[in-house]
Short mmCIF file of C-alpha atoms and ligand atoms in Angstrom, two decimals:
data_model
loop_
_atom_site.label_atom_id
_atom_site.label_comp_id
_atom_site.label_asym_id
_atom_site.label_seq_id
_atom_site.Cartn_x
_atom_site.Cartn_y
_atom_site.Cartn_z
CA UNK A 1 -22.74 -4.22 -26.08
CA UNK A 2 -25.55 -2.85 -23.83
CA UNK A 3 -27.26 -5.30 -21.39
CA UNK A 4 -31.42 -5.28 -20.59
CA UNK A 5 -32.70 -6.97 -17.76
CA UNK A 6 -34.78 -9.73 -19.24
CA UNK A 7 -37.52 -8.91 -16.64
CA UNK A 8 -38.06 -5.02 -16.68
CA UNK A 9 -36.04 -4.18 -19.74
CA UNK A 10 -34.12 -1.76 -17.25
CA UNK A 11 -30.44 -1.06 -18.81
CA UNK A 12 -28.97 -0.37 -15.33
CA UNK A 13 -27.02 -3.56 -15.02
CA UNK A 14 -24.19 -4.55 -12.51
CA UNK A 15 -21.83 -7.24 -13.42
CA UNK A 16 -20.88 -9.33 -10.38
CA UNK A 17 -17.60 -11.14 -11.63
CA UNK A 18 -17.79 -13.43 -8.80
CA UNK A 19 -16.50 -16.54 -10.75
CA UNK A 20 -13.69 -14.12 -11.88
CA UNK A 21 -12.79 -13.00 -8.68
CA UNK A 22 -12.61 -16.23 -7.14
CA UNK A 23 -10.85 -18.03 -9.91
CA UNK A 24 -8.27 -15.07 -10.17
CA UNK A 25 -7.28 -15.43 -6.37
CA UNK A 26 -7.05 -19.13 -6.76
CA UNK A 27 -5.21 -18.84 -10.02
CA UNK A 28 -2.79 -16.63 -8.29
CA UNK A 29 -2.08 -18.70 -5.10
CA UNK A 30 -1.84 -21.86 -7.32
CA UNK A 31 0.51 -19.83 -9.80
CA UNK A 32 2.51 -18.59 -7.37
CA UNK A 33 2.92 -22.16 -5.63
CA UNK A 34 3.90 -23.59 -8.99
CA UNK A 35 6.37 -20.68 -9.50
CA UNK A 36 7.96 -21.05 -6.12
CA UNK A 37 8.60 -24.71 -6.81
CA UNK A 38 10.05 -23.55 -10.28
CA UNK A 39 11.87 -20.92 -8.25
CA UNK A 40 14.47 -23.42 -7.21
CA UNK A 41 15.57 -23.94 -10.75
CA UNK A 42 15.57 -20.21 -11.19
CA UNK A 43 17.51 -19.99 -7.97
CA UNK A 44 20.06 -22.30 -8.96
CA UNK A 45 20.26 -20.45 -12.58
CA UNK A 46 20.75 -17.18 -10.68
CA UNK A 47 23.02 -18.32 -8.22
CA UNK A 48 25.29 -19.74 -10.97
CA UNK A 49 25.16 -16.68 -13.01
CA UNK A 50 25.54 -14.40 -9.86
CA UNK A 51 28.61 -16.52 -9.02
CA UNK A 52 30.60 -14.68 -11.68
CA UNK A 53 30.08 -11.42 -9.33
CA UNK A 54 31.67 -13.51 -6.14
CA UNK A 55 29.78 -14.76 -3.25
CA UNK A 56 27.41 -12.05 -2.67
CA UNK A 57 26.30 -12.01 -6.32
CA UNK A 58 25.60 -15.63 -5.93
CA UNK A 59 23.06 -14.88 -2.96
CA UNK A 60 21.62 -12.02 -4.51
CA UNK A 61 21.12 -13.81 -7.87
CA UNK A 62 19.67 -16.94 -5.80
CA UNK A 63 17.25 -14.68 -4.32
CA UNK A 64 16.33 -12.66 -7.52
CA UNK A 65 15.75 -16.07 -9.30
CA UNK A 66 13.45 -17.55 -6.77
CA UNK A 67 11.36 -13.97 -6.46
CA UNK A 68 11.17 -13.82 -10.21
CA UNK A 69 9.94 -17.65 -10.14
CA UNK A 70 7.08 -16.78 -7.37
CA UNK A 71 5.83 -13.55 -9.19
CA UNK A 72 6.19 -14.86 -13.10
CA UNK A 73 4.09 -18.04 -11.43
CA UNK A 74 1.45 -15.71 -9.73
CA UNK A 75 1.03 -13.57 -12.84
CA UNK A 76 0.70 -16.46 -14.99
CA UNK A 77 -1.75 -18.17 -12.71
CA UNK A 78 -3.76 -14.95 -12.06
CA UNK A 79 -4.40 -14.67 -15.79
CA UNK A 80 -5.33 -17.97 -16.66
CA UNK A 81 -7.48 -17.97 -13.49
CA UNK A 82 -9.25 -14.56 -14.46
CA UNK A 83 -9.89 -15.81 -17.92
CA UNK A 84 -11.48 -19.23 -16.46
CA UNK A 85 -13.38 -16.87 -13.99
CA UNK A 86 -14.75 -15.22 -17.11
CA UNK A 87 -15.86 -18.38 -18.50
CA UNK A 88 -17.61 -19.27 -15.37
CA UNK A 89 -19.32 -15.88 -15.16
CA UNK A 90 -20.31 -15.73 -18.68
CA UNK A 91 -21.46 -19.28 -18.75
CA UNK A 92 -22.48 -20.69 -15.42
CA UNK A 93 -23.15 -17.92 -13.06
CA UNK A 94 -26.07 -15.42 -12.75
CA UNK A 95 -23.15 -12.60 -13.51
CA UNK A 96 -25.75 -9.82 -13.78
CA UNK A 97 -27.96 -8.25 -11.58
CA UNK A 98 -30.61 -5.60 -12.44
CA UNK A 99 -30.24 -2.13 -10.12
CA UNK A 100 -34.22 -1.82 -10.82
CA UNK A 101 -36.03 -4.97 -9.88
CA UNK A 102 -33.08 -7.09 -8.57
CA UNK A 103 -33.38 -9.87 -11.20
CA UNK A 104 -29.92 -11.81 -11.61
CA UNK A 105 -29.56 -13.34 -14.95
CA UNK A 106 -26.69 -14.76 -17.08
CA UNK A 107 -26.37 -13.61 -20.69
CA UNK A 108 -25.14 -15.40 -23.93
CA UNK A 109 -22.18 -13.72 -24.93
CA UNK A 110 -21.97 -15.28 -28.44
ZN1 ZN B 201 -35.06 -5.55 -14.04
#
């Protein structure tokens, strides 16, 4: 897709992705928070599995389970946030700026 400024027909267009950046950050934090909440389950499972290897394995397994919960949650939240941010950028915000005349505009992607 070649973008063109609706004002001066320039093709020197910059995309801001403001919504994407904001939503990705918010999604990552929210996802990590819910991931950490779910991590207690992961920690319990990890501790149970790790217990086979003894007390050290139990502690290590619990830690691994908690970490995995947080990381997986953050990634899932970040992806969801990025998708939402793209939608906001495309449909709500003036996501594009003309580098020649400074005009900002949004584009119908369909
Ligand atoms: Zn322009």
